[in-house]
DNA sequence: ATCACTTACGGGTGACGTAAAAATC
DNA sequence: GATTTTTACGTCACCCGTAAGTGAT
């Protein structure tokens, strides 16, 4: 058996054409390379090089060996790469959501509950999330309805409630008990472009309104410097409170969005810490 | 870099399911295998096994690694095999002949002149041999005519002369000076089935004769126990002489067959010993 | 004189085997 | 009690680096 380190030396020597240069790149001494090449020749019992007094070059057999040695090293490197990928996948968790609320609420716990390097979150339709959970493309999903399946655990974990955010000067600012969608239909709104299933709800109940979609990075700043109404929820409110604005709860039933957490039964033990944390929260 | 011996241990362990059995087949101690498996785990930084107190089994990552490790070992084995094939080809010489005479005459020198494991001889038509020599499918060919080519060396080396072999009772047995083909046309003959270009000659000059073709293994015995005429040559005569028979030279010009040895100029140095031996013989 | 390869020599890492312990069946 | 894995420990192989040697440019 010709060990990989020898094949590595051989290929590097072939690449650079002389032992001295190869030894520098391999961080070994040059005599060590001489010995290694001799060792390969002895082990195979085939002359691989033309040895002259101060020059060593590959003969036909040596060139042939290099070709195959490269394949062996490639196979080894692929193995290492795939195992690292696998390891990475073990420390990666995929969270799927119908709306971003649960991430705002629970995001921090993901990192404290696991030894995670990567958290992948994606907002998708409920049916798609369920399919991906069953295919193990998602580890945890947050959906709006109870889903019953023998392989899945699904529990209610959260209610997100919608609030209207208006400047104090707005004509509805005095309605402290809350308002209904119909009271403000036709107005224009600043709104996040990543709200998932909330989008259906506001468009259904505010059919005559216009929405200025912004990504989350810009939204808060825009809202604070504008008199246009916008939305917050009980979850996002902590981050977005502004003294200049009044926050009025929507009183419609649809303005309360339930979240159900779902995961594969077989992952229950892995997720134990996280589940304990969020369900008691 | 995970060295091949570790991968070999891993795969054998996977194959046999426990370290003790694997250690027996690998001719190492069992603790050595324990250490090796730990070493792989450490090097990859991934848990590969379920360690219980007296049982160690592969987990998902371990199974994955085995798959890739098998590929690496396969690549290594292929490399070794191909290099051995190459080595073997270096110690193989192909001799092509238009007729078997030169092999009878020089065969032994092939083995004493080279470090040969394999000598491949084949009897073919002259044109085919020349083409194969140019394609390097033949190392040396023996043909009946001088062939001129800038890459080829071609020299006369041998004359083979045909003799009739008849029982003492045969009607031509008294013609001590020799005979002509025409004197015995119409007779039946025992003859080797591997005579190459001699076949054309006897069939041309003995158009009314019948030939019983036998392989060389059987021929001598058959001839000795029969009264049927047969052939020998100055080369094969040494092996086939029988007191019961008379050997008469054919006097026709065609009964003397010249042989020319031909080989590629670039191989001259490799063949030096052999050439020196046979050309002076 | 410099460069490139080889040989010689001494040192340290690490892979090995033996022995013993721990745990399961 | 037998089997299997793991830990402990001492030994030895072998791979390495330094230094010196040999030719070639």
Coordinates of C-alpha atoms (C1' of nucleotides) in Angstrom, one line a residue:
Chain A
X1 CA 0.0 0.0 0.0
X2 CA 1.4 3.3 -1.1
X3 CA 0.3 5.9 1.5
X4 CA -1.4 9.1 0.5
X5 CA 1.4 11.3 1.8
X6 CA 3.8 9.7 -0.7
X7 CA 1.3 10.2 -3.5
X8 CA 1.0 13.8 -2.5
X9 CA 4.7 14.3 -2.6
X10 CA 4.9 12.5 -5.9
X11 CA 2.3 14.7 -7.5
X12 CA 3.8 17.9 -6.2
X13 CA 7.2 16.9 -7.5
X14 CA 5.7 16.2 -10.8
X15 CA 3.9 19.5 -10.8
X16 CA 7.0 21.5 -10.0
X17 CA 9.6 19.4 -11.8
X18 CA 12.3 19.3 -9.1
X19 CA 12.6 18.1 -5.6
X20 CA 13.9 21.2 -4.1
X21 CA 11.0 23.4 -5.1
X22 CA 8.5 20.6 -4.2
X23 CA 10.1 20.3 -0.8
X24 CA 9.6 24.0 -0.1
X25 CA 5.9 23.9 -1.0
X26 CA 5.4 20.7 1.0
X27 CA 7.2 22.0 4.1
X28 CA 9.5 19.0 4.3
X29 CA 13.2 18.8 3.7
X30 CA 14.6 18.0 0.3
X31 CA 16.3 14.7 1.4
X32 CA 13.0 13.6 2.8
X33 CA 11.5 13.8 -0.7
X34 CA 14.5 11.9 -2.1
X35 CA 13.7 9.1 0.3
X36 CA 10.0 9.3 -0.4
X37 CA 10.5 8.8 -4.1
X38 CA 12.9 5.9 -3.5
X39 CA 10.3 4.4 -1.2
X40 CA 7.6 4.5 -3.9
X41 CA 10.0 2.9 -6.4
X42 CA 10.9 0.2 -4.0
X43 CA 7.3 -0.5 -3.0
X44 CA 6.2 -0.8 -6.6
X45 CA 9.3 -2.5 -7.7
X46 CA 9.3 -0.3 -10.8
X47 CA 11.8 2.4 -11.9
X48 CA 9.8 5.6 -12.0
X49 CA 12.6 8.1 -12.6
X50 CA 15.7 8.8 -14.6
X51 CA 18.3 9.3 -11.9
X52 CA 21.3 11.3 -13.0
X53 CA 23.8 12.7 -10.6
X54 CA 22.1 16.0 -10.0
X55 CA 18.8 15.6 -11.8
X56 CA 15.8 13.4 -11.3
X57 CA 13.1 13.2 -14.0
X58 CA 10.0 11.1 -14.6
X59 CA 10.2 8.2 -17.0
X60 CA 7.2 6.7 -18.7
X61 CA 6.2 4.6 -15.7
X62 CA 6.5 7.6 -13.5
X63 CA 4.2 9.7 -15.7
X64 CA 1.7 6.8 -15.7
X65 CA 1.8 6.6 -11.9
X66 CA 1.2 10.3 -11.5
X67 CA -2.0 10.0 -13.5
X68 CA -3.4 7.4 -11.2
X69 CA -2.1 9.0 -8.1
X70 CA -4.0 12.2 -8.9
X71 CA -7.2 10.1 -9.1
X72 CA -6.5 8.6 -5.7
X73 CA -5.9 12.0 -4.2
X74 CA -9.0 13.4 -5.8
X75 CA -11.0 10.6 -4.3
X76 CA -9.6 11.4 -0.9
X77 CA -10.3 15.1 -1.2
X78 CA -13.8 14.4 -2.3
X79 CA -14.3 12.2 0.8
X80 CA -13.0 14.9 3.1
X81 CA -15.2 17.5 1.4
X82 CA -18.3 15.4 1.7
X83 CA -17.7 14.6 5.3
X84 CA -17.2 18.3 6.0
X85 CA -20.4 19.0 4.2
X86 CA -22.1 16.4 6.3
X87 CA -20.7 17.8 9.5
X88 CA -21.9 21.2 8.5
X89 CA -25.4 19.9 7.8
X90 CA -25.4 18.5 11.3
X91 CA -24.9 22.0 12.7
X92 CA -27.4 23.6 10.4
X93 CA -31.1 24.0 11.2
X94 CA -33.7 25.0 8.6
X95 CA -36.6 27.0 9.9
X96 CA -39.6 27.5 7.6
X97 CA -42.2 30.1 8.4
X98 CA -45.5 31.3 6.9
X99 CA -44.8 34.7 8.4
X100 CA -41.7 36.2 10.1
X101 CA -43.2 36.6 13.6
X102 CA -41.7 33.4 15.2
X103 CA -38.2 34.3 14.2
X104 CA -38.5 37.7 15.8
X105 CA -39.8 36.1 18.9
X106 CA -37.6 33.0 19.1
X107 CA -34.6 33.7 16.9
X108 CA -32.1 34.1 19.7
X109 CA -33.1 30.9 21.3
X110 CA -32.0 29.0 18.2
X111 CA -28.4 29.9 18.9
X112 CA -28.5 29.3 22.6
X113 CA -30.3 26.0 22.4
X114 CA -28.1 24.3 19.8
X115 CA -24.5 24.3 18.8
X116 CA -25.4 25.8 15.5
X117 CA -23.2 27.4 12.9
X118 CA -26.0 28.0 10.4
X119 CA -29.7 28.8 10.7
X120 CA -31.5 28.9 7.4
X121 CA -34.9 30.7 7.6
X122 CA -37.3 30.9 4.7
X123 CA -40.8 32.3 4.4
X124 CA -43.0 30.1 2.2
X125 CA -46.6 29.0 1.8
X126 CA -48.0 26.6 4.4
X127 CA -48.5 23.6 2.0
X128 CA -44.9 23.9 0.7
X129 CA -43.5 24.1 4.2
X130 CA -45.4 20.9 5.2
X131 CA -44.0 19.1 2.2
X132 CA -40.5 20.2 3.0
X133 CA -40.8 19.2 6.6
X134 CA -41.8 15.7 5.5
X135 CA -38.8 15.6 3.1
X136 CA -36.6 16.8 5.9
X137 CA -35.7 19.9 4.0
X138 CA -37.0 21.9 7.0
X139 CA -36.2 21.0 10.6
X140 CA -38.9 23.2 12.1
X141 CA -41.8 25.0 10.5
X142 CA -44.2 27.6 11.9
X143 CA -47.6 27.4 10.2
X144 CA -51.0 28.9 10.8
X145 CA -53.0 25.8 11.2
X146 CA -52.9 22.6 13.2
X147 CA -51.6 19.7 11.0
X148 CA -52.2 16.1 11.9
X149 CA -49.7 13.5 10.7
X150 CA -48.3 10.4 12.5
X151 CA -44.7 11.5 11.9
X152 CA -45.2 15.1 12.9
X153 CA -45.6 16.9 16.2
X154 CA -47.7 20.1 15.8
X155 CA -48.5 22.4 18.7
X156 CA -49.9 25.9 19.0
X157 CA -47.1 28.2 20.3
X158 CA -47.9 31.8 19.6
X159 CA -50.5 34.4 18.6
X160 CA -49.4 37.5 16.7
X161 CA -51.8 40.5 16.8
X162 CA -51.8 43.2 14.2
X163 CA -51.6 46.9 15.2
X164 CA -52.0 50.0 13.2
X165 CA -49.2 52.5 13.5
X166 CA -50.2 56.1 12.8
X167 CA -48.7 59.5 13.5
X168 CA -50.4 61.3 16.4
X169 CA -51.9 63.7 13.9
X170 CA -53.8 61.0 12.0
X171 CA -57.5 61.1 12.1
X172 CA -57.9 57.7 13.7
X173 CA -55.3 58.4 16.4
X174 CA -57.9 58.9 19.0
X175 CA -59.6 55.5 18.7
X176 CA -57.8 54.1 21.7
X177 CA -59.8 50.9 21.9
X178 CA -58.8 49.9 18.5
X179 CA -60.1 50.0 15.0
X180 CA -61.4 47.8 12.2
X181 CA -59.8 47.3 8.8
X182 CA -62.9 48.9 7.2
X183 CA -62.2 52.1 9.1
X184 CA -59.0 52.8 7.1
X185 CA -59.5 51.0 3.8
X186 CA -58.4 53.2 1.0
X187 CA -55.5 54.7 2.9
X188 CA -51.9 54.1 1.7
X189 CA -49.5 52.1 4.0
X190 CA -45.8 51.6 4.4
X191 CA -45.3 47.9 4.8
X192 CA -42.5 45.3 5.0
X193 CA -42.0 43.2 1.9
X194 CA -41.4 40.1 4.0
X195 CA -44.6 39.5 5.9
X196 CA -45.6 36.1 4.5
X197 CA -49.2 35.2 5.2
X198 CA -50.0 38.6 6.6
X199 CA -50.1 39.8 3.0
X200 CA -53.2 37.8 2.2
X201 CA -54.9 39.2 5.2
X202 CA -54.2 42.9 4.7
X203 CA -55.0 42.7 1.0
X204 CA -58.3 40.9 1.7
X205 CA -59.5 43.5 4.3
X206 CA -58.0 46.6 2.7
X207 CA -58.9 46.0 -0.9
X208 CA -58.8 49.7 -1.8
X209 CA -55.5 50.6 -0.2
X210 CA -52.1 51.0 -1.7
X211 CA -49.0 49.5 -0.1
X212 CA -45.4 50.8 -0.3
X213 CA -43.3 47.7 0.2
X214 CA -39.9 48.2 1.8
X215 CA -37.3 45.8 3.1
X216 CA -37.0 45.6 6.8
X217 CA -33.7 47.4 6.9
X218 CA -35.2 50.6 5.6
X219 CA -38.7 50.3 6.9
X220 CA -38.3 51.7 10.4
X221 CA -36.4 54.8 9.2
X222 CA -38.9 55.5 6.5
X223 CA -41.8 55.1 8.9
X224 CA -40.3 57.4 11.5
X225 CA -39.7 60.1 8.9
X226 CA -43.2 59.9 7.3
X227 CA -46.8 60.4 8.2
X228 CA -47.9 57.4 6.3
X229 CA -49.7 54.7 8.4
X230 CA -47.9 51.4 8.8
X231 CA -48.3 48.1 10.7
X232 CA -46.7 46.6 13.7
X233 CA -47.6 43.5 15.7
X234 CA -47.4 42.5 19.4
X235 CA -44.1 40.8 18.5
X236 CA -42.4 43.4 16.4
X237 CA -43.6 46.3 18.5
X238 CA -40.7 46.2 21.0
X239 CA -38.3 47.2 18.3
X240 CA -40.3 49.7 16.6
X241 CA -41.9 51.9 19.2
X242 CA -41.7 55.6 18.4
X243 CA -43.0 58.5 20.6
X244 CA -44.3 60.2 17.5
X245 CA -46.7 57.4 16.8
X246 CA -49.9 55.9 18.2
X247 CA -50.4 52.1 18.0
X248 CA -54.0 50.9 17.7
X249 CA -55.0 47.2 17.8
X250 CA -57.1 45.8 15.0
X251 CA -60.3 44.4 16.4
X252 CA -61.1 42.1 13.4
X253 CA -60.8 38.4 14.1
X254 CA -58.4 37.9 11.2
X255 CA -56.0 40.4 12.8
X256 CA -55.0 37.7 15.3
X257 CA -52.7 35.1 13.6
X258 CA -52.1 31.8 15.4
X259 CA -48.8 30.0 14.9
X260 CA -48.3 26.3 15.3
X261 CA -44.8 24.8 15.5
X262 CA -44.3 21.5 13.7
X263 CA -41.4 19.1 13.5
X264 CA -40.7 15.5 12.9
X265 CA -41.3 13.2 15.8
X266 CA -38.0 11.5 15.3
X267 CA -36.2 14.9 15.8
X268 CA -37.9 15.6 19.1
X269 CA -34.9 14.7 21.3
X270 CA -32.6 16.8 19.2
X271 CA -34.9 19.8 19.5
X272 CA -35.7 19.2 23.2
X273 CA -33.9 22.2 24.6
X274 CA -35.3 24.6 22.0
X275 CA -38.8 23.4 22.4
X276 CA -38.7 23.6 26.2
X277 CA -37.5 27.2 25.9
X278 CA -40.0 28.5 23.5
X279 CA -43.1 26.6 24.7
X280 CA -42.6 28.0 28.2
X281 CA -41.9 31.4 27.0
Chain B
X1 CA -5.1 13.7 5.3
X2 CA -6.5 10.4 6.4
X3 CA -4.0 7.8 5.4
X4 CA -4.9 4.7 3.4
X5 CA -4.1 2.2 6.1
X6 CA -6.8 3.9 8.3
X7 CA -9.3 3.7 5.5
X8 CA -8.5 0.1 5.0
X9 CA -9.0 -0.6 8.7
X10 CA -12.3 1.3 8.6
X11 CA -13.7 -0.5 5.6
X12 CA -12.7 -3.9 7.0
X13 CA -14.3 -3.1 10.3
X14 CA -17.4 -2.0 8.5
X15 CA -17.4 -5.2 6.5
X16 CA -17.0 -7.5 9.5
X17 CA -19.0 -5.5 12.0
X18 CA -16.7 -5.7 15.0
X19 CA -13.2 -4.7 15.8
X20 CA -12.0 -8.1 17.0
X21 CA -12.8 -9.9 13.8
X22 CA -11.4 -7.1 11.8
X23 CA -8.2 -7.1 13.8
X24 CA -7.7 -10.8 13.0
X25 CA -8.0 -10.3 9.3
X26 CA -5.9 -7.3 9.3
X27 CA -3.1 -8.9 11.3
X28 CA -3.0 -6.1 13.8
X29 CA -4.0 -6.1 17.5
X30 CA -7.5 -5.2 18.4
X31 CA -6.4 -2.1 20.6
X32 CA -4.6 -0.9 17.5
X33 CA -7.9 -0.8 15.7
X34 CA -9.6 1.1 18.5
X35 CA -6.9 3.7 18.3
X36 CA -7.2 3.9 14.5
X37 CA -11.0 4.5 14.6
X38 CA -10.4 7.2 17.3
X39 CA -7.8 8.7 15.1
X40 CA -10.1 9.0 12.1
X41 CA -12.8 10.5 14.3
X42 CA -10.4 13.1 15.6
X43 CA -8.9 13.9 12.3
X44 CA -12.3 14.5 10.7
X45 CA -13.7 16.1 13.9
X46 CA -16.9 14.1 13.3
X47 CA -18.4 11.4 15.4
X48 CA -18.5 8.3 13.3
X49 CA -19.6 5.6 15.7
X50 CA -21.9 4.9 18.5
X51 CA -19.6 3.9 21.4
X52 CA -21.3 1.8 24.0
X53 CA -19.2 0.1 26.6
X54 CA -18.6 -3.1 24.8
X55 CA -20.0 -2.4 21.4
X56 CA -19.0 0.1 18.7
X57 CA -21.3 0.6 15.7
X58 CA -21.4 2.9 12.7
X59 CA -23.6 6.0 12.8
X60 CA -24.9 7.8 9.8
X61 CA -21.7 9.8 9.3
X62 CA -19.6 6.6 9.6
X63 CA -21.7 4.9 7.0
X64 CA -21.2 7.8 4.7
X65 CA -17.5 7.9 5.2
X66 CA -17.2 4.2 4.4
X67 CA -18.8 4.8 1.0
X68 CA -16.2 7.4 0.1
X69 CA -13.3 5.4 1.7
X70 CA -14.1 2.5 -0.5
X71 CA -13.8 4.7 -3.5
X72 CA -10.4 5.9 -2.4
X73 CA -9.2 2.4 -1.8
X74 CA -10.5 1.4 -5.2
X75 CA -8.6 4.2 -6.9
X76 CA -5.5 3.1 -5.1
X77 CA -5.9 -0.6 -6.1
X78 CA -6.5 0.4 -9.7
X79 CA -3.3 2.4 -9.6
X80 CA -1.3 -0.5 -8.3
X81 CA -2.9 -2.9 -10.8
X82 CA -2.1 -0.6 -13.7
X83 CA 1.4 -0.2 -12.6
X84 CA 1.9 -3.9 -12.3
X85 CA 0.4 -4.3 -15.8
X86 CA 2.9 -1.7 -17.0
X87 CA 5.8 -3.5 -15.4
X88 CA 4.6 -6.7 -16.9
X89 CA 4.5 -5.2 -20.3
X90 CA 8.1 -4.1 -19.9
X91 CA 9.1 -7.7 -19.4
X92 CA 7.1 -9.0 -22.3
X93 CA 8.5 -9.4 -25.8
X94 CA 6.4 -10.2 -28.9
X95 CA 8.0 -12.2 -31.6
X96 CA 6.2 -12.5 -35.0
X97 CA 7.2 -15.2 -37.5
X98 CA 6.2 -16.2 -41.0
X99 CA 7.3 -19.7 -40.1
X100 CA 8.3 -21.4 -36.8
X101 CA 11.9 -22.1 -37.7
X102 CA 13.5 -19.1 -35.9
X103 CA 11.8 -19.9 -32.6
X104 CA 13.1 -23.5 -32.7
X105 CA 16.5 -22.1 -33.4
X106 CA 16.6 -19.0 -31.1
X107 CA 13.8 -19.5 -28.6
X108 CA 16.1 -20.3 -25.7
X109 CA 18.2 -17.2 -26.2
X110 CA 15.1 -15.0 -25.7
X111 CA 15.0 -16.0 -22.0
X112 CA 18.7 -15.8 -21.5
X113 CA 19.2 -12.5 -23.2
X114 CA 16.5 -10.5 -21.4
X115 CA 14.8 -10.5 -18.1
X116 CA 11.7 -11.7 -19.6
X117 CA 8.6 -13.2 -18.0
X118 CA 6.6 -13.4 -21.1
X119 CA 7.4 -14.2 -24.7
X120 CA 4.5 -14.0 -27.1
X121 CA 5.1 -15.7 -30.4
X122 CA 2.7 -15.6 -33.3
X123 CA 2.8 -16.9 -36.9
X124 CA 1.3 -14.6 -39.4
X125 CA 1.6 -13.4 -43.0
X126 CA 4.6 -11.2 -43.8
X127 CA 2.6 -8.1 -44.6
X128 CA 0.7 -8.3 -41.4
X129 CA 3.9 -8.7 -39.4
X130 CA 5.5 -5.7 -40.9
X131 CA 2.5 -3.6 -40.1
X132 CA 2.5 -4.8 -36.5
X133 CA 6.2 -4.1 -36.2
X134 CA 5.6 -0.5 -37.3
X135 CA 2.7 -0.3 -34.8
X136 CA 4.9 -1.7 -32.1
X137 CA 2.6 -4.6 -31.6
X138 CA 5.6 -6.8 -32.4
X139 CA 9.1 -6.3 -31.0
X140 CA 10.9 -8.6 -33.4
X141 CA 9.7 -10.2 -36.6
X142 CA 11.2 -12.9 -38.8
X143 CA 10.2 -12.7 -42.4
X144 CA 11.2 -14.2 -45.7
X145 CA 12.3 -11.0 -47.6
X146 CA 14.5 -8.0 -47.0
X147 CA 12.3 -5.1 -46.0
X148 CA 13.6 -1.5 -46.4
X149 CA 12.3 1.2 -44.1
X150 CA 14.0 4.1 -42.4
X151 CA 12.7 3.1 -38.9
X152 CA 13.5 -0.6 -39.3
X153 CA 16.6 -2.7 -39.2
X154 CA 16.3 -5.8 -41.4
X155 CA 19.1 -8.5 -41.7
X156 CA 19.3 -12.0 -43.1
X157 CA 19.9 -14.3 -40.2
X158 CA 19.0 -17.9 -41.1
X159 CA 18.3 -20.4 -43.9
X160 CA 15.9 -23.2 -43.3
X161 CA 16.2 -26.2 -45.7
X162 CA 13.4 -28.7 -46.2
X163 CA 14.0 -32.5 -46.0
X164 CA 11.8 -35.4 -46.8
X165 CA 11.4 -38.0 -44.1
X166 CA 10.5 -41.5 -45.3
X167 CA 10.7 -45.0 -43.8
X168 CA 13.6 -47.0 -45.0
X169 CA 11.2 -49.1 -47.0
X170 CA 10.0 -46.2 -49.1
X171 CA 10.7 -46.3 -52.8
X172 CA 12.7 -43.1 -52.8
X173 CA 14.8 -44.1 -49.8
X174 CA 17.8 -44.8 -51.9
X175 CA 18.1 -41.3 -53.5
X176 CA 20.8 -40.2 -51.1
X177 CA 21.7 -37.0 -53.0
X178 CA 18.3 -35.6 -52.5
X179 CA 15.1 -35.4 -54.4
X180 CA 12.8 -33.0 -56.2
X181 CA 9.2 -32.2 -55.2
X182 CA 8.0 -33.6 -58.6
X183 CA 9.5 -37.0 -57.7
X184 CA 7.0 -37.5 -54.9
X185 CA 4.0 -35.4 -55.9
X186 CA 0.8 -37.4 -55.4
X187 CA 1.9 -39.1 -52.2
X188 CA 0.3 -38.4 -48.9
X189 CA 2.2 -36.6 -46.1
X190 CA 2.0 -36.2 -42.4
X191 CA 2.6 -32.5 -41.7
X192 CA 2.5 -30.0 -38.8
X193 CA -0.4 -27.6 -38.8
X194 CA 1.9 -24.8 -37.7
X195 CA 4.3 -24.3 -40.6
X196 CA 3.5 -20.8 -41.7
X197 CA 4.8 -19.9 -45.1
X198 CA 6.0 -23.4 -45.8
X199 CA 2.4 -24.2 -46.4
X200 CA 2.4 -22.2 -49.7
X201 CA 5.5 -23.9 -50.9
X202 CA 4.5 -27.5 -50.4
X203 CA 1.1 -26.9 -51.8
X204 CA 2.5 -25.2 -54.8
X205 CA 5.0 -27.9 -55.6
X206 CA 3.0 -30.9 -54.5
X207 CA -0.4 -30.0 -56.0
X208 CA -1.6 -33.6 -56.2
X209 CA -0.6 -34.6 -52.7
X210 CA -2.8 -35.0 -49.6
X211 CA -1.7 -33.6 -46.2
X212 CA -2.6 -34.9 -42.8
X213 CA -2.3 -31.9 -40.6
X214 CA -1.4 -32.6 -36.9
X215 CA -0.3 -30.3 -34.1
X216 CA 3.3 -30.5 -33.1
X217 CA 2.6 -32.4 -29.9
X218 CA 1.2 -35.4 -31.7
X219 CA 3.3 -35.3 -34.9
X220 CA 6.5 -37.0 -33.9
X221 CA 4.7 -39.9 -32.4
X222 CA 2.5 -40.3 -35.4
X223 CA 5.4 -40.2 -37.8
X224 CA 7.4 -42.8 -35.9
X225 CA 4.5 -45.2 -35.9
X226 CA 3.6 -44.7 -39.5
X227 CA 5.1 -45.3 -42.9
X228 CA 3.7 -42.1 -44.3
X229 CA 6.3 -39.6 -45.6
X230 CA 6.7 -36.4 -43.7
X231 CA 8.9 -33.3 -43.6
X232 CA 11.7 -32.0 -41.4
X233 CA 14.2 -29.2 -41.8
X234 CA 17.8 -28.6 -40.9
X235 CA 16.4 -26.7 -37.9
X236 CA 13.9 -29.2 -36.6
X237 CA 15.9 -32.3 -37.5
X238 CA 17.8 -32.4 -34.3
X239 CA 14.7 -33.2 -32.4
X240 CA 13.1 -35.6 -34.8
X241 CA 15.7 -38.0 -36.0
X242 CA 14.6 -41.6 -36.0
X243 CA 16.7 -44.6 -36.9
X244 CA 13.7 -46.0 -38.8
X245 CA 13.7 -43.1 -41.2
X246 CA 15.8 -41.7 -44.0
X247 CA 16.1 -37.9 -44.5
X248 CA 16.5 -36.6 -48.0
X249 CA 17.1 -33.0 -48.9
X250 CA 14.9 -31.3 -51.4
X251 CA 16.9 -30.0 -54.3
X252 CA 14.4 -27.4 -55.5
X253 CA 15.4 -23.8 -55.0
X254 CA 12.1 -23.1 -53.1
X255 CA 13.1 -25.7 -50.5
X256 CA 15.5 -23.3 -49.0
X257 CA 13.7 -20.6 -47.1
X258 CA 15.7 -17.5 -46.0
X259 CA 14.8 -15.6 -42.8
X260 CA 15.4 -12.0 -42.2
X261 CA 15.1 -10.6 -38.7
X262 CA 13.5 -7.1 -38.4
X263 CA 13.1 -4.7 -35.5
X264 CA 12.6 -1.0 -34.9
X265 CA 15.9 1.0 -34.9
X266 CA 14.9 2.6 -31.7
X267 CA 14.8 -0.7 -29.9
X268 CA 18.3 -1.7 -31.1
X269 CA 19.9 -1.0 -27.7
X270 CA 17.3 -3.0 -25.8
X271 CA 17.8 -6.0 -28.1
X272 CA 21.5 -5.7 -28.3
X273 CA 22.3 -8.9 -26.3
X274 CA 19.9 -11.0 -28.1
X275 CA 21.0 -9.8 -31.6
X276 CA 24.6 -10.4 -30.8
X277 CA 23.8 -13.9 -29.8
X278 CA 21.7 -15.0 -32.7
X279 CA 23.6 -13.2 -35.5
X280 CA 26.9 -14.9 -34.4
X281 CA 25.2 -18.2 -34.0
Chain C
dA1 C1' 30.7 28.7 -6.6
dT2 C1' 26.1 27.4 -6.9
dC3 C1' 22.6 24.2 -7.5
dA4 C1' 20.3 19.6 -7.3
dC5 C1' 20.2 15.2 -5.7
dT6 C1' 21.9 11.5 -2.6
dT7 C1' 23.8 9.4 1.6
dA8 C1' 24.7 9.3 6.6
dC9 C1' 23.3 9.9 11.1
dG10 C1' 20.7 11.0 15.2
dG11 C1' 16.2 12.2 17.2
dG12 C1' 11.3 12.2 18.1
dT13 C1' 6.7 11.0 16.9
dG14 C1' 3.5 7.7 16.7
dA15 C1' 1.9 3.1 15.6
dC16 C1' 2.3 -1.1 17.5
dG17 C1' 1.6 -5.1 21.0
dT18 C1' 0.9 -6.7 25.7
dA19 C1' -1.6 -6.3 29.8
dA20 C1' -5.3 -5.0 32.4
dA21 C1' -9.7 -2.9 33.2
dA22 C1' -14.6 -2.2 32.4
dA23 C1' -18.9 -3.7 30.9
dT24 C1' -22.3 -6.6 28.5
dC25 C1' -24.2 -11.1 27.4
Chain D
dG1 C1' -17.2 -17.0 32.3
dA2 C1' -16.7 -15.4 27.6
dT3 C1' -16.7 -11.6 24.6
dT4 C1' -15.8 -6.9 23.2
dT5 C1' -14.2 -2.4 23.7
dT6 C1' -11.2 0.9 26.0
dT7 C1' -7.2 2.6 28.6
dA8 C1' -2.3 2.3 30.0
dC9 C1' 2.4 1.7 29.1
dG10 C1' 6.7 0.5 27.1
dT11 C1' 9.0 -0.5 22.7
dC12 C1' 10.4 0.0 18.2
dA13 C1' 9.9 1.5 13.5
dC14 C1' 10.1 5.0 10.5
dC15 C1' 9.8 9.5 9.0
dC16 C1' 12.0 13.6 9.6
dG17 C1' 15.8 17.3 9.7
dT18 C1' 20.7 18.5 9.7
dA19 C1' 25.0 17.8 7.8
dA20 C1' 28.0 16.2 4.6
dG21 C1' 29.1 14.4 0.0
dT22 C1' 29.0 14.1 -5.2
dG23 C1' 28.4 15.8 -9.7
dA24 C1' 26.9 19.0 -13.0
dT25 C1' 26.3 23.8 -14.7

